[in-house]
Amino acid sequence: MDLVVVMKSGAAADDVQRVVERVGELGLTPHTSRGEFRTIVGAVGEKTPELQQQLEQLPGVDHVMAITQPYRLASREFHEADTILDIRGVRIGGPHVNIIAGPCAIESREVLFSVGRAVKQAGAAILRGGAYKPRTSPYSFSGLGREGLELLQQAGAELGMPTITEVTDPRDVPVVCEFADILQIGARNMQNYNLLLEVGRTSKPVFIKRGLAASITELLMSAEYVLSQGNHRVMLCERGIRTFAEETRYTLDLSAVPVIQERSHLPVFVDPSHAAGKRDLVPALALAAIAAGAAGAIVEVHSCPDRALCDGPQAVLPARFTALMEQIRQVAAIVGHRVTQW
Ligand code: PEP
Ligand code: MN
């Protein structure tokens, strides 16, 4: 069982250093994480009963606690209240429900802006669109790269919406940070630890999608990688896992929502689009996610899905999305949540 020493906010660097040294003297391995508001020193190793009390007495220490899960900063034990993020005025987590919507990929200015306008008008809070697309085939459209990021930034600015886009390579982290508000870690990269460390060193919120065959503990360990670097603005997303079911692209594991909420303070989203793979199934899964208490959903929308360069079959049309938003508002109200309104 590991210990976590939570320093007082504004604790002096000397106090932190003293804790690190003391943890080392006690035969434990210290691990320091400097957050926006507080510094935390993890102490890994066998602990004696006196240890906790001894550390608690050091100057600058707020409290010391034992963590039973393999993840610490992501755990409810560490942070009892729901984490609520503020991303350019959009509040995420707790009772807030936010819908992220847009095309799978940024294909052109026309498609991005027309879909963006439609989803904004319907009440979506955040605009999505991929510029670096991880594709199963090396011959598929793999995104517009920097040019796509520029379009996304322009659309977000014009519509007044924060933007989210996937980053697949640690070398692209700076350019994605320059143009987008939220860094998406895709399912295929959930365990790309160098990428997780790199985004953890930025000050941008990070949205981590569950791997196709990852357990919930593994997803929370991925969040821990980001948190361990001092970036505490992390969101999680259930997007379907591989099972024997053939009728859908993946199987949406809705139980992940309450399970993660029990174990972690981080907001949990659901992606009904990639789980379903078929647009007709998307509304039912999106509503089920909101009913399960999710912090929101990320939905792929396209104005002309039969011409989409990526994931057309699962994209809902703007009109269907608008109707879905109304249903989402009603379901959110039933579970005591509120959809961010414009
Ligand atoms: C996406 O959101 O477009 C995407 C590629 O999702 P995932 O990583 O969940 O497959
Ligand atoms: Mn997609």
Coordinates of N, CA and C and ligand atoms in Angstrom, one line a residue, residues 104 128 133-134 166 184-188 209-210 212 239 249-250 271 274 298 300 311, ligand 1:
C104 N -15.9 13.2 -37.9 CA -14.8 12.3 -37.5 C -13.5 13.0 -37.8
R128 N -15.6 18.8 -32.2 CA -14.5 17.8 -32.5 C -14.2 17.7 -34.0
K133 N -5.4 11.1 -38.2 CA -6.3 10.0 -38.0 C -5.6 8.7 -38.0
P134 N -5.7 8.0 -36.9 CA -5.1 6.6 -36.9 C -6.0 5.7 -37.6
E166 N -7.4 14.8 -31.9 CA -6.5 13.7 -31.5 C -5.1 14.0 -31.8
Q184 N -6.9 15.0 -27.5 CA -7.6 13.6 -27.4 C -6.5 12.6 -27.6
I185 N -6.5 11.6 -26.7 CA -5.7 10.4 -26.8 C -6.6 9.3 -27.3
G186 N -6.4 8.8 -28.5 CA -7.3 7.8 -29.1 C -7.1 6.4 -28.4
A187 N -8.2 5.6 -28.7 CA -8.2 4.3 -28.1 C -6.9 3.5 -28.4
R188 N -6.4 3.7 -29.6 CA -5.2 2.9 -30.0 C -4.0 3.4 -29.3
K209 N -9.3 8.1 -24.4 CA -10.3 7.1 -24.7 C -9.8 5.7 -24.3
R210 N -10.8 4.9 -23.8 CA -10.4 3.6 -23.4 C -9.9 2.7 -24.6
L212 N -9.3 -0.5 -27.0 CA -10.2 -1.5 -27.5 C -10.3 -2.7 -26.6
R239 N -15.6 4.0 -25.1 CA -15.9 4.1 -26.5 C -16.1 2.7 -27.1
R249 N -19.9 -2.3 -34.1 CA -18.5 -2.3 -34.3 C -17.7 -2.7 -33.1
Y250 N -18.1 -2.2 -31.9 CA -17.6 -2.6 -30.7 C -18.7 -2.8 -29.7
D271 N -18.6 7.6 -25.9 CA -18.6 7.7 -27.4 C -19.5 6.7 -28.0
H274 N -18.3 5.5 -32.2 CA -17.4 4.4 -32.5 C -17.8 3.1 -31.9
I298 N -19.5 12.1 -26.9 CA -18.8 12.7 -28.1 C -19.4 12.0 -29.3
E300 N -20.2 11.8 -33.5 CA -19.8 12.2 -34.9 C -21.0 12.6 -35.7
D311 N -15.3 7.1 -41.3 CA -16.5 6.8 -40.4 C -17.8 7.4 -40.8
Ligands
PEP1 C1 -12.1 9.2 -33.1 O1 -12.6 9.8 -32.0 O2 -12.3 9.7 -34.2 C2 -11.4 8.0 -32.9 C3 -10.5 7.6 -33.8 O3 -11.8 7.3 -31.8 P1 -11.2 6.0 -31.1 O4 -9.8 6.3 -30.8 O5 -12.0 5.7 -29.9 O6 -11.2 4.8 -32.1

